Tab-separated table of C-alpha atoms in Angstrom:
chain	number	residue	atom	x	y	z
A	43	MET	CA	0.328	0.205	0.648
A	44	ASP	CA	1.691	3.211	-0.374
A	45	ARG	CA	2.632	4.889	2.358
A	46	GLN	CA	1.255	8.803	2.367
A	47	SER	CA	2.699	10.629	4.450
A	48	ALA	CA	2.828	14.434	5.419
A	49	LYS	CA	6.763	15.567	5.619
A	50	LEU	CA	7.084	16.969	2.397
A	51	ALA	CA	3.682	18.282	2.911
A	52	GLY	CA	3.893	22.266	0.846
A	53	LYS	CA	7.041	22.334	-0.475
A	54	LYS	CA	7.543	22.946	-4.031
A	55	VAL	CA	10.014	21.010	-5.574
A	56	LEU	CA	10.790	20.947	-10.630
A	57	VAL	CA	11.384	17.426	-11.168
A	58	THR	CA	13.311	18.085	-15.100
A	59	ALA	CA	11.844	16.053	-18.051
A	60	TYR	CA	15.522	15.107	-19.911
A	61	ASP	CA	14.600	11.550	-19.302
A	62	LEU	CA	10.879	12.020	-20.026
A	63	GLU	CA	11.861	13.954	-22.836
A	64	GLN	CA	13.585	10.793	-24.817
A	65	SER	CA	12.173	8.384	-27.247
A	66	GLU	CA	12.621	5.407	-25.083
A	67	HIS	CA	11.940	5.298	-21.271
A	68	ARG	CA	13.738	3.108	-20.103
A	69	GLY	CA	16.336	2.720	-16.375
A	70	ILE	CA	16.019	6.652	-15.872
A	71	ALA	CA	13.283	7.196	-17.009
A	72	VAL	CA	12.025	5.088	-14.123
A	73	TYR	CA	13.640	6.682	-11.846
A	74	THR	CA	11.814	10.007	-12.425
A	75	LYS	CA	8.636	8.504	-12.933
A	76	ALA	CA	9.325	6.658	-9.494
A	77	LEU	CA	10.543	9.803	-8.412
A	78	ILE	CA	7.480	12.288	-9.119
A	79	HIS	CA	5.207	9.455	-7.706
A	80	CYS	CA	7.075	9.510	-4.033
A	81	LEU	CA	7.370	13.017	-3.424
A	82	ARG	CA	3.671	13.542	-4.027
A	83	ARG	CA	2.888	10.258	-1.483
A	84	ALA	CA	5.206	11.811	0.969
A	85	GLY	CA	2.875	15.638	0.191
A	86	ALA	CA	4.973	17.967	-2.126
A	87	HIS	CA	3.763	19.946	-4.880
A	88	VAL	CA	5.658	18.526	-7.401
A	89	TRP	CA	6.384	20.541	-11.208
A	90	LEU	CA	7.961	19.177	-13.861
A	91	LEU	CA	10.528	21.571	-16.042
A	92	THR	CA	10.586	20.519	-19.938
A	93	GLU	CA	12.365	21.356	-22.821
A	94	PHE	CA	9.908	21.522	-25.106
A	95	HIS	CA	7.820	24.315	-25.673
A	96	GLU	CA	5.431	26.570	-28.640
A	97	PRO	CA	6.124	29.651	-29.606
A	98	LEU	CA	3.351	30.004	-31.848
A	99	ASN	CA	5.188	32.135	-34.432
A	100	ARG	CA	3.198	30.903	-37.748
A	101	SER	CA	1.391	34.423	-37.706
A	102	GLY	CA	-1.990	32.979	-38.329
A	103	LEU	CA	-1.462	31.062	-34.352
A	104	LYS	CA	-0.221	35.096	-33.548
A	105	THR	CA	-4.013	37.100	-33.669
A	106	LEU	CA	-5.995	34.357	-32.214
A	107	ALA	CA	-7.187	34.684	-28.445
A	108	THR	CA	-4.674	34.549	-25.530
A	109	THR	CA	-7.075	31.651	-24.078
A	110	ASN	CA	-7.657	29.263	-27.044
A	111	ARG	CA	-3.533	30.133	-27.756
A	112	GLU	CA	-2.849	28.660	-24.242
A	113	ILE	CA	-4.826	25.272	-25.526
A	114	ILE	CA	-2.362	24.841	-28.144
A	115	ARG	CA	0.875	25.294	-26.319
A	116	ASN	CA	-0.090	23.107	-23.427
A	117	ALA	CA	-1.522	20.198	-25.794
A	118	LYS	CA	2.330	20.776	-28.366
A	119	VAL	CA	4.260	20.181	-25.103
A	120	LEU	CA	2.459	17.262	-24.056
A	121	ASN	CA	2.019	16.195	-27.058
A	122	ALA	CA	6.069	16.790	-27.326
A	123	LEU	CA	6.712	14.859	-24.303
A	124	ALA	CA	4.334	11.407	-25.334
A	125	HIS	CA	6.440	10.986	-28.382
A	126	GLY	CA	10.080	11.331	-27.395
A	127	LEU	CA	12.774	13.984	-28.370
A	128	ASN	CA	13.297	11.935	-31.317
A	129	GLN	CA	10.250	11.126	-32.908
A	130	GLN	CA	8.097	14.349	-33.473
A	131	PRO	CA	5.200	14.162	-35.918
A	132	ALA	CA	5.823	14.903	-39.094
A	133	THR	CA	4.105	18.308	-39.824
A	134	LEU	CA	1.963	17.889	-43.413
A	135	LEU	CA	4.719	20.394	-45.137
A	136	GLN	CA	7.698	18.369	-44.692
A	137	ARG	CA	5.699	14.355	-45.406
A	138	LYS	CA	5.193	15.723	-48.957
A	139	PHE	CA	7.682	17.923	-49.489
A	140	ALA	CA	11.420	17.697	-49.196
A	141	PHE	CA	12.499	20.837	-49.337
A	142	ALA	CA	10.349	21.130	-45.826
A	143	ARG	CA	12.116	18.373	-44.676
A	144	LEU	CA	15.663	20.549	-45.768
A	145	ALA	CA	14.456	23.205	-44.077
A	146	LYS	CA	13.184	21.886	-40.903
A	147	ARG	CA	16.971	20.130	-40.444
A	148	LEU	CA	18.617	23.703	-41.369
A	149	GLY	CA	16.625	25.593	-39.050
A	150	LYS	CA	18.270	22.817	-36.368
A	151	GLY	CA	21.170	23.486	-37.444
A	152	LEU	CA	20.887	27.985	-36.982
A	153	SER	CA	19.145	26.682	-33.736
A	154	LEU	CA	21.706	25.370	-32.092
A	155	ILE	CA	24.668	28.160	-33.055
A	156	ILE	CA	22.495	30.743	-31.657
A	157	GLU	CA	22.939	28.602	-28.694
A	158	LEU	CA	26.068	29.020	-29.074
A	159	LEU	CA	26.525	32.026	-29.362
A	160	ARG	CA	23.934	33.308	-26.407
A	161	ARG	CA	27.234	32.004	-24.089
A	162	PRO	CA	27.034	32.325	-20.707
A	163	ARG	CA	22.825	30.665	-20.554
A	164	ARG	CA	20.571	32.292	-18.165
A	165	TYR	CA	17.175	31.674	-17.643
A	166	ARG	CA	15.293	34.482	-16.165
A	167	GLN	CA	11.501	34.253	-14.979
A	168	HIS	CA	9.927	36.365	-18.425
A	169	ASN	CA	11.969	33.193	-20.253
A	170	LEU	CA	9.473	30.652	-18.192
A	171	ARG	CA	6.435	29.397	-18.610
A	172	LYS	CA	3.776	27.356	-16.518
A	173	PHE	CA	0.653	25.680	-16.695
A	174	ARG	CA	-1.437	23.768	-14.120
A	175	LEU	CA	-2.479	20.509	-15.162
A	176	ASP	CA	-5.267	20.284	-13.477
A	177	GLU	CA	-6.816	23.865	-15.657
A	178	LEU	CA	-6.765	21.452	-18.773
A	179	PHE	CA	-10.182	20.107	-18.815
A	180	ASP	CA	-10.525	16.686	-19.828
A	181	SER	CA	-7.491	16.816	-22.450
A	182	PRO	CA	-6.414	13.229	-24.013
A	183	TYR	CA	-2.668	13.042	-22.776
A	184	PRO	CA	-3.241	12.518	-19.004
A	185	ARG	CA	-4.572	9.171	-20.938
A	186	MET	CA	-1.729	8.457	-22.711
A	187	GLU	CA	-0.161	4.766	-21.088
A	188	ARG	CA	3.445	7.254	-21.872
A	189	LEU	CA	2.031	9.894	-19.628
A	190	SER	CA	0.632	7.717	-16.607
A	191	TYR	CA	3.249	9.849	-14.478
A	192	LEU	CA	1.304	12.974	-15.376
A	193	LYS	CA	-1.070	11.440	-12.286
A	194	ASP	CA	1.268	12.452	-9.821
A	195	LEU	CA	2.349	16.491	-10.894
A	196	GLU	CA	0.357	19.913	-10.740
A	197	GLY	CA	1.768	21.404	-13.459
A	198	ILE	CA	5.209	22.151	-16.774
A	199	VAL	CA	7.481	23.728	-15.793
A	200	CYS	CA	8.605	25.262	-20.214
A	201	ALA	CA	12.272	26.600	-20.537
A	202	PRO	CA	12.992	26.170	-23.479
A	203	ASN	CA	15.764	23.798	-25.133
A	204	ILE	CA	17.327	24.135	-22.034
A	205	PHE	CA	19.233	21.079	-21.639
A	206	LEU	CA	20.085	21.328	-24.662
A	207	ALA	CA	22.060	24.133	-23.617
A	208	THR	CA	23.663	22.079	-20.599
A	209	GLN	CA	24.940	20.165	-22.198
A	210	LEU	CA	26.577	22.541	-25.076
A	211	ALA	CA	27.571	24.637	-21.897
A	212	ALA	CA	29.274	20.765	-20.510
A	213	ASN	CA	31.255	21.285	-23.360
A	214	LEU	CA	32.693	23.709	-23.523
A	215	ARG	CA	36.600	24.084	-22.199
A	216	ARG	CA	36.095	26.461	-18.480
A	217	GLN	CA	33.007	25.498	-16.554
A	218	HIS	CA	29.868	27.917	-16.891
A	219	PRO	CA	26.624	25.940	-15.977
A	220	VAL	CA	24.549	26.906	-17.235
A	221	ARG	CA	21.972	29.239	-14.819
A	222	ILE	CA	18.559	29.358	-13.772
A	223	ASP	CA	16.226	31.295	-11.682
A	224	LEU	CA	13.488	29.259	-10.232
A	225	ARG	CA	12.229	32.243	-7.016
A	226	ASP	CA	8.933	30.312	-6.894
A	227	PHE	CA	10.278	27.192	-6.100
A	228	ASP	CA	11.870	25.323	-2.913
A	229	VAL	CA	13.926	21.856	-4.248
A	230	LEU	CA	15.018	21.220	-8.003
A	231	LEU	CA	15.812	17.709	-8.238
A	232	THR	CA	18.178	16.456	-10.880
A	233	SER	CA	16.694	13.014	-12.045
A	234	CYS	CA	20.166	12.333	-13.494
A	235	PRO	CA	23.508	14.905	-13.808
A	236	LEU	CA	23.150	18.308	-15.517
A	237	ASN	CA	25.295	21.264	-15.735
A	238	ILE	CA	23.362	23.724	-14.339
A	239	THR	CA	22.948	26.166	-11.132
A	240	PRO	CA	19.754	26.673	-9.753
A	241	ASP	CA	19.037	30.944	-8.354
A	242	ARG	CA	16.380	31.807	-5.337
A	243	VAL	CA	16.133	28.265	-4.697
A	244	PRO	CA	17.114	26.828	-0.763
A	245	SER	CA	17.089	23.149	-1.793
A	246	PHE	CA	18.917	21.480	-5.140
A	247	VAL	CA	19.594	17.766	-4.995
A	248	GLN	CA	21.678	16.314	-8.124
A	249	THR	CA	20.735	11.996	-8.926
A	250	VAL	CA	24.590	10.448	-10.111
A	251	HIS	CA	23.525	7.084	-11.655
A	252	ASP	CA	27.057	6.550	-12.487
A	253	LEU	CA	30.492	7.122	-14.485
A	254	ILE	CA	30.286	4.822	-17.393
A	255	PRO	CA	30.833	7.858	-19.825
A	256	LEU	CA	34.053	8.687	-17.745
A	257	GLU	CA	35.289	4.911	-17.927
A	258	PHE	CA	34.216	2.505	-21.225
A	259	VAL	CA	35.107	4.331	-24.187
A	260	ALA	CA	33.135	3.029	-26.285
A	261	HIS	CA	29.597	4.975	-24.644
A	262	ASN	CA	28.372	7.509	-27.372
A	263	GLU	CA	28.644	10.683	-24.706
A	264	ASP	CA	31.849	12.887	-24.832
A	265	PRO	CA	34.036	12.055	-21.516
A	266	LEU	CA	34.149	16.334	-21.567
A	267	MET	CA	31.028	17.136	-20.689
A	268	PHE	CA	30.260	14.503	-18.445
A	269	SER	CA	32.451	15.554	-16.680
A	270	HIS	CA	31.447	19.124	-16.670
A	271	ARG	CA	28.178	17.963	-15.811
A	272	LEU	CA	29.242	15.619	-12.686
A	273	GLN	CA	31.480	18.297	-11.449
A	274	ALA	CA	27.692	20.662	-11.158
A	275	CYS	CA	26.831	18.078	-9.391
A	276	LEU	CA	29.617	18.924	-6.538
A	277	PRO	CA	27.427	21.558	-4.507
A	278	ALA	CA	24.498	20.113	-4.156
A	279	ARG	CA	23.467	17.130	-2.037
A	280	ARG	CA	23.160	14.438	-3.746
A	281	LEU	CA	21.628	11.381	-4.429
A	282	PHE	CA	23.656	8.220	-5.342
A	283	VAL	CA	21.421	4.576	-7.288
A	284	SER	CA	24.450	2.472	-5.705
A	285	GLN	CA	27.321	2.493	-3.265
A	286	SER	CA	29.739	1.776	-6.520
A	287	THR	CA	28.135	5.056	-8.322
A	288	ALA	CA	28.722	7.172	-5.120
A	289	THR	CA	32.355	5.069	-4.225
A	290	LYS	CA	33.200	5.966	-7.679
A	291	PHE	CA	32.132	9.791	-7.590
A	292	ASP	CA	34.501	9.918	-4.204
A	293	ARG	CA	37.084	8.911	-5.454
A	294	HIS	CA	37.105	10.886	-9.068
A	295	ILE	CA	35.361	13.624	-8.880
A	296	LYS	CA	35.475	14.365	-5.039
A	297	GLN	CA	38.522	14.142	-5.079
A	298	ALA	CA	40.100	15.309	-8.160
A	299	LYS	CA	37.979	19.036	-7.370
A	300	GLN	CA	39.906	18.366	-3.777
A	301	GLU	CA	36.339	20.454	-2.340
A	302	SER	CA	35.259	19.926	0.740
A	303	THR	CA	31.924	18.717	-0.166
A	304	SER	CA	31.172	16.859	3.623
A	305	GLU	CA	28.657	19.726	5.025
A	306	LEU	CA	26.317	18.939	2.402
A	307	ARG	CA	23.313	15.370	2.830
A	308	GLN	CA	24.616	12.403	0.365
A	309	ALA	CA	22.487	9.243	-0.162
A	310	VAL	CA	22.585	6.206	-1.638
A	311	ILE	CA	18.891	4.380	-2.996
A	312	VAL	CA	17.564	1.538	-4.177
A	313	GLN	CA	15.386	2.740	-7.105
A	314	PRO	CA	11.868	0.837	-7.258
A	315	PRO	CA	11.710	-2.174	-10.279
A	316	SER	CA	9.716	-0.744	-12.959
A	317	LEU	CA	7.003	-2.892	-13.773
A	318	ARG	CA	3.440	-1.551	-13.216
A	319	PHE	CA	0.447	-4.146	-12.807
A	320	PRO	CA	-2.968	-3.524	-12.821
A	321	THR	CA	-4.717	-3.202	-9.546
A	322	TRP	CA	-7.628	-5.678	-10.020
A	323	LEU	CA	-4.666	-8.682	-10.194
A	324	THR	CA	-3.486	-7.073	-7.249
A	325	ALA	CA	-6.716	-5.801	-4.908
A	326	ASP	CA	-6.495	-8.666	-2.757
A	327	PRO	CA	-2.213	-9.576	-1.594
A	328	GLU	CA	-4.151	-12.827	-0.841
A	329	ARG	CA	-5.649	-13.751	-3.121
A	330	VAL	CA	-3.458	-12.696	-6.380
A	331	SER	CA	-5.626	-13.701	-10.107
A	332	ASP	CA	-3.141	-14.432	-13.007
A	333	MET	CA	-2.770	-12.426	-16.104
A	334	LYS	CA	-2.216	-14.952	-19.322
A	335	PRO	CA	0.024	-13.381	-22.070
A	336	VAL	CA	-2.302	-11.579	-24.620
A	337	SER	CA	1.153	-9.845	-26.361
A	338	TYR	CA	1.311	-10.308	-30.317
A	339	LEU	CA	5.185	-11.821	-28.580
A	340	LEU	CA	3.797	-14.593	-27.404
A	341	ARG	CA	1.876	-16.274	-29.822
A	342	ASN	CA	-0.542	-18.873	-29.578
A	343	ASP	CA	-0.280	-21.657	-31.510
A	344	GLY	CA	-2.409	-24.012	-29.361
A	345	PRO	CA	-6.361	-25.428	-30.885
A	346	SER	CA	-8.463	-22.681	-28.989
A	347	ASN	CA	-7.978	-20.051	-26.678
A	348	SER	CA	-8.374	-22.279	-23.574
A	349	MET	CA	-5.752	-25.399	-24.185
A	350	PHE	CA	-3.296	-21.994	-24.765
A	351	ASP	CA	-1.533	-22.488	-21.603
A	352	GLU	CA	-1.946	-26.977	-21.250
A	353	HIS	CA	-0.136	-27.618	-24.928
A	354	PRO	CA	2.413	-28.723	-25.173
A	355	PRO	CA	6.513	-26.825	-25.711
A	356	MET	CA	7.989	-26.308	-28.800
A	357	ASP	CA	11.041	-29.350	-28.105
A	358	GLU	CA	11.603	-29.837	-31.475
A	359	PRO	CA	14.961	-27.478	-33.395
A	360	ILE	CA	14.494	-24.257	-34.215
A	361	ARG	CA	15.268	-24.497	-37.652
A	362	LYS	CA	13.337	-21.381	-39.241
A	363	ARG	CA	12.513	-17.713	-38.215
A	364	SER	CA	10.663	-17.736	-35.012
A	365	LYS	CA	7.025	-15.831	-35.218
A	366	GLY	CA	6.523	-15.574	-31.410
A	367	LEU	CA	7.277	-16.861	-27.420
A	368	ARG	CA	6.266	-20.079	-25.539
A	369	PRO	CA	5.926	-19.291	-22.579
A	370	PHE	CA	8.202	-20.436	-20.291
A	371	ARG	CA	10.707	-21.925	-23.663
A	372	TYR	CA	12.620	-18.092	-23.184
A	373	PHE	CA	15.418	-16.298	-21.680
A	374	LEU	CA	15.121	-12.164	-22.093
A	375	PHE	CA	17.504	-9.737	-22.634
A	376	ASN	CA	16.081	-6.590	-21.739
A	377	SER	CA	17.811	-4.060	-22.345
A	378	SER	CA	19.265	-0.748	-25.032
A	379	VAL	CA	21.636	-1.972	-27.570
A	380	GLU	CA	24.899	-0.979	-26.873
A	381	ALA	CA	28.237	-1.900	-26.324
A	382	ARG	CA	28.547	-2.512	-22.879
A	383	LYS	CA	24.809	-3.988	-22.527
A	384	ASN	CA	27.675	-7.084	-23.807
A	385	LEU	CA	24.071	-8.510	-26.525
A	386	LEU	CA	26.793	-10.193	-29.338
A	387	PHE	CA	28.118	-11.980	-25.868
A	388	LEU	CA	25.215	-13.563	-24.853
A	389	ALA	CA	24.022	-14.314	-28.695
A	390	GLN	CA	27.501	-16.422	-28.689
A	391	ALA	CA	27.057	-18.164	-25.493
A	392	TYR	CA	23.328	-18.912	-26.304
A	393	ALA	CA	24.378	-20.219	-29.760
A	394	GLU	CA	27.148	-22.900	-27.723
A	395	SER	CA	24.192	-23.826	-25.088
A	396	ASP	CA	22.485	-25.356	-28.080
A	397	LEU	CA	19.041	-24.809	-26.533
A	398	SER	CA	17.377	-24.033	-30.122
A	399	SER	CA	17.560	-27.666	-30.899
A	400	LEU	CA	15.299	-27.853	-27.801
A	401	GLY	CA	12.313	-25.124	-28.599
A	402	ILE	CA	13.621	-22.577	-26.107
A	403	GLN	CA	14.707	-18.974	-28.261
A	404	LEU	CA	16.291	-15.331	-26.816
A	405	CYS	CA	13.776	-12.865	-26.850
A	406	VAL	CA	16.376	-9.276	-27.355
A	407	THR	CA	14.078	-6.315	-26.812
A	408	GLY	CA	15.553	-3.229	-27.432
A	409	LYS	CA	15.295	-0.789	-30.543
A	410	LEU	CA	19.447	-2.025	-32.977
A	411	LYS	CA	20.143	1.945	-34.681
A	412	GLY	CA	22.091	2.444	-36.579
A	413	ASP	CA	25.913	1.564	-35.479
A	414	ASP	CA	28.495	-1.515	-36.126
A	415	TYR	CA	27.961	-2.889	-33.125
A	416	SER	CA	23.955	-3.305	-34.059
A	417	LYS	CA	24.962	-4.668	-37.652
A	418	ALA	CA	27.342	-6.858	-36.109
A	419	VAL	CA	23.700	-7.918	-33.989
A	420	LYS	CA	21.905	-8.597	-36.866
A	421	ASN	CA	24.047	-10.303	-38.256
A	422	ILE	CA	24.303	-12.653	-35.774
A	423	VAL	CA	21.197	-13.089	-35.335
A	424	LYS	CA	20.640	-13.849	-39.303
A	425	ASN	CA	22.265	-17.061	-38.959
A	426	GLU	CA	20.906	-18.307	-35.077
A	427	PRO	CA	17.149	-18.386	-35.952
A	428	GLY	CA	16.470	-19.308	-31.990
A	429	ILE	CA	17.329	-15.470	-30.981
A	430	LEU	CA	13.774	-12.681	-31.512
A	431	LEU	CA	14.392	-9.422	-32.026
A	432	THR	CA	11.044	-7.668	-30.652
A	433	GLY	CA	12.879	-3.985	-30.662
A	434	TYR	CA	11.673	-1.709	-28.077
A	435	VAL	CA	8.326	-2.801	-26.580
A	436	ASP	CA	5.589	-1.160	-23.893
A	437	GLU	CA	4.477	-1.749	-21.294
A	438	SER	CA	1.530	-4.130	-21.666
A	439	THR	CA	4.248	-6.045	-23.837
A	440	LYS	CA	7.372	-6.172	-21.337
A	441	LEU	CA	4.569	-7.375	-18.025
A	442	ASP	CA	3.916	-10.184	-20.007
A	443	LEU	CA	8.045	-11.029	-20.987
A	444	TYR	CA	8.385	-10.586	-17.630
A	445	LEU	CA	5.670	-13.057	-16.542
A	446	ASN	CA	6.417	-16.302	-19.146
A	447	ALA	CA	10.290	-15.974	-19.327
A	448	LEU	CA	12.082	-18.895	-18.201
A	449	CYS	CA	15.173	-17.094	-16.501
A	450	LEU	CA	16.129	-12.839	-17.673
A	451	VAL	CA	19.418	-12.332	-18.242
A	452	SER	CA	22.382	-9.626	-18.141
A	453	PRO	CA	26.060	-10.250	-19.551
A	454	SER	CA	26.652	-6.401	-19.080
A	455	LEU	CA	30.453	-5.053	-18.055
A	456	VAL	CA	29.547	-2.166	-16.082
A	457	GLU	CA	25.933	-0.561	-14.899
A	458	GLY	CA	25.019	2.467	-12.762
A	459	PHE	CA	22.285	0.374	-10.779
A	460	GLY	CA	20.443	-2.562	-13.167
A	461	ILE	CA	16.681	-2.569	-12.978
A	462	PRO	CA	16.426	-5.542	-15.428
A	463	VAL	CA	18.006	-7.419	-12.410
A	464	LEU	CA	16.619	-5.605	-9.790
A	465	ASP	CA	12.979	-6.641	-12.157
A	466	GLY	CA	13.613	-9.911	-12.533
A	467	ALA	CA	14.881	-10.674	-8.750
A	468	CYS	CA	11.945	-9.058	-7.016
A	469	LEU	CA	9.717	-11.453	-9.542
A	470	GLY	CA	12.191	-13.775	-7.972
A	471	MET	CA	12.664	-15.193	-11.814
A	472	PRO	CA	15.921	-17.218	-12.084
A	473	THR	CA	17.984	-14.553	-13.017
A	474	ILE	CA	22.115	-14.469	-14.913
A	475	ALA	CA	23.653	-11.789	-14.308
A	476	SER	CA	27.211	-10.280	-15.277
A	477	ASP	CA	29.835	-9.825	-11.714
A	478	CYS	CA	29.924	-5.810	-11.748
A	479	GLU	CA	29.340	-4.432	-8.647
A	480	SER	CA	26.434	-3.354	-8.631
A	481	HIS	CA	24.551	-6.327	-10.012
A	482	LEU	CA	26.261	-7.867	-6.296
A	483	GLU	CA	25.028	-4.957	-4.629
A	484	ILE	CA	21.280	-6.267	-5.983
A	485	GLN	CA	22.475	-10.217	-5.311
A	486	ALA	CA	22.960	-8.927	-2.000
A	487	ILE	CA	19.142	-7.451	-1.373
A	488	GLN	CA	17.013	-9.300	0.477
A	489	ASP	CA	16.380	-13.003	-1.275
A	490	PHE	CA	17.847	-12.256	-3.575
A	491	LYS	CA	20.857	-14.218	-4.292
A	492	ASP	CA	18.427	-17.087	-4.405
A	493	SER	CA	16.825	-16.554	-7.211
A	494	VAL	CA	20.838	-14.563	-8.940
A	495	ILE	CA	23.383	-15.554	-10.314
A	496	THR	CA	26.571	-13.592	-11.634
A	497	LEU	CA	28.392	-14.652	-13.642
A	498	ASP	CA	32.120	-13.158	-15.630
A	499	THR	CA	32.068	-12.881	-18.247
A	500	LEU	CA	35.409	-13.624	-19.232
A	501	LYS	CA	34.255	-17.514	-20.842
A	502	SER	CA	31.261	-17.974	-23.299
A	503	ARG	CA	31.158	-21.130	-22.020
A	504	SER	CA	30.117	-20.972	-18.549
A	505	TRP	CA	26.864	-18.655	-19.729
A	506	ALA	CA	26.292	-21.030	-21.636
A	507	ALA	CA	26.213	-23.615	-19.557
A	508	ALA	CA	24.399	-21.642	-16.823
A	509	MET	CA	21.930	-21.536	-19.392
A	510	GLN	CA	21.043	-25.102	-19.890
A	511	ALA	CA	21.515	-26.058	-16.433
A	512	LEU	CA	18.615	-23.520	-16.010
A	513	ALA	CA	16.676	-24.952	-18.519
A	514	GLY	CA	17.385	-28.198	-16.888
A	515	LEU	CA	15.687	-27.061	-13.059
A	516	ASN	CA	12.942	-25.075	-15.230
A	517	SER	CA	11.319	-27.464	-17.876
A	518	ASP	CA	8.485	-28.262	-16.194
A	519	LEU	CA	7.341	-23.866	-15.648
A	520	TRP	CA	4.927	-24.229	-18.985
A	521	LYS	CA	2.960	-27.264	-17.439
A	522	THR	CA	1.904	-25.023	-14.342
A	523	PRO	CA	1.546	-21.018	-15.473
A	524	ALA	CA	-1.153	-19.885	-14.216
A	525	GLU	CA	0.442	-20.444	-10.567
A	526	GLU	CA	3.711	-20.112	-11.675
A	527	ARG	CA	2.648	-15.827	-12.870
A	528	LYS	CA	0.519	-15.721	-9.805
A	529	ARG	CA	3.070	-16.410	-7.777
A	530	ARG	CA	5.878	-13.844	-9.795
A	531	ILE	CA	2.790	-11.227	-9.382
A	532	GLY	CA	2.153	-11.077	-5.767
A	533	ARG	CA	6.180	-11.878	-5.001
A	534	TYR	CA	6.639	-8.109	-6.449
A	535	GLU	CA	4.511	-6.269	-5.189
A	536	ARG	CA	4.613	-6.851	-1.539
A	537	LEU	CA	9.026	-5.859	-3.106
A	538	ARG	CA	7.936	-3.118	-4.812
A	539	ASN	CA	5.832	-1.925	-2.303
A	540	GLU	CA	9.164	-2.127	0.166
A	541	PHE	CA	11.010	-0.455	-2.164
A	542	TYR	CA	8.533	2.473	-2.701
A	543	ASN	CA	8.082	3.380	0.827
A	544	GLN	CA	12.153	3.833	1.192
A	545	LEU	CA	12.570	5.748	-1.825
A	546	GLN	CA	10.238	8.084	0.476
A	547	ALA	CA	11.447	7.773	3.482
A	548	ASP	CA	14.897	8.612	1.561
A	549	LEU	CA	13.856	11.622	-0.341
A	550	GLU	CA	11.989	13.111	3.182
A	551	ALA	CA	15.045	12.141	5.186
A	552	ILE	CA	17.410	14.425	1.816
A	553	LEU	CA	14.811	16.900	1.052
A	554	ASP	CA	13.762	17.872	5.544
């Protein structure tokens, strides 16, 4: 149950929306949503800071009545949050004419040049636009799955291109954080390190997830930019998502600056897991309901819907591209596709396990990119029909994939925390994870060592053997699917509530 509190009653907290603006909502976006929810439960008035804005510069729109302009502006901002930074829908002209698409690209380039010339950047009160969500009457956007967090917000603050400005400032030789006047708020809380300094706000808290761009060369973020983002955390109170991250920060950022920040509060928190089950499933904690798979990825090739769970699993070799998955006959990899996630290593281990000869597949979620690493993944998949690439999946599909997976696999070379492993552990699902420090921290929580196996990533054969062993030990799960799903859901909800209560207590302590 929600742990309602009034410890932050009356506090007006502004949370950054940087990761909620991305096209994929993954680890940090999940964390941002958890922050918003826990702050509201603690009694705070929570607002969201976004760089999305709508100037309404077209001549015709300028002549509209003020109330008419406001509803259009608000809808444009919410629509941008609903679609993400990289998936803004094209206009009619851009869809039909090449010159319009070219003009859009040129406009982005011009905007970038203007931002570069505006150093140092400062946002004053007149640069910000605010609107309350309770003033929206029957808006369609709060009903969209991606914007479910709006119910915990009081309003939105629009600061045009603020996150772009912080990135540009962080990429300059000298450290000059972007300044923003937040006199109307009590707290600025960032969901990730930002090169920003708030003015006229009593409390400033930055979240540090990892130091990966500094310690892993293949990461796509510039190390100078990320270093400046981390240095901007020094004057702030800090939240670390793992002890591993806190240790690295103290060694490489805090001591490097040779500044004493001991008087500043900081805490290592454990963020809640990411899955959200429908309330009708968990309304009675003593009697959790089953949730049969409905996703197109979990195909129903049994004789009838009622026989779906009882239909025997495929145990013949997978010789051609499978059209879907069978419950409890696949391993799940739920992460973005990038070098540090070590998917190529996992694909090799899966091939060496020969599990495809038993009809057991490897399901890979995550959107492939146009880089060399994603191309290498595609080449392996061409020769290994047991690997299914789903692309980025919505929350409903992710629930089905977790509830019906035989095992979760996460061979990451380094993690700030590791939400997929936490999700698997909370479900009590067999999980094979790399032995990076953050995964070891998760394994040490609660009774997670009973379901989480950590292995080094030096030999793919070790992973192949572990996958074979877990497939054998859990080979009968498909026979009692409803019981297994209900067990996972009941356990998950209990632990999820505990994690949310702890995060709320940690936020109350650092903001009090």
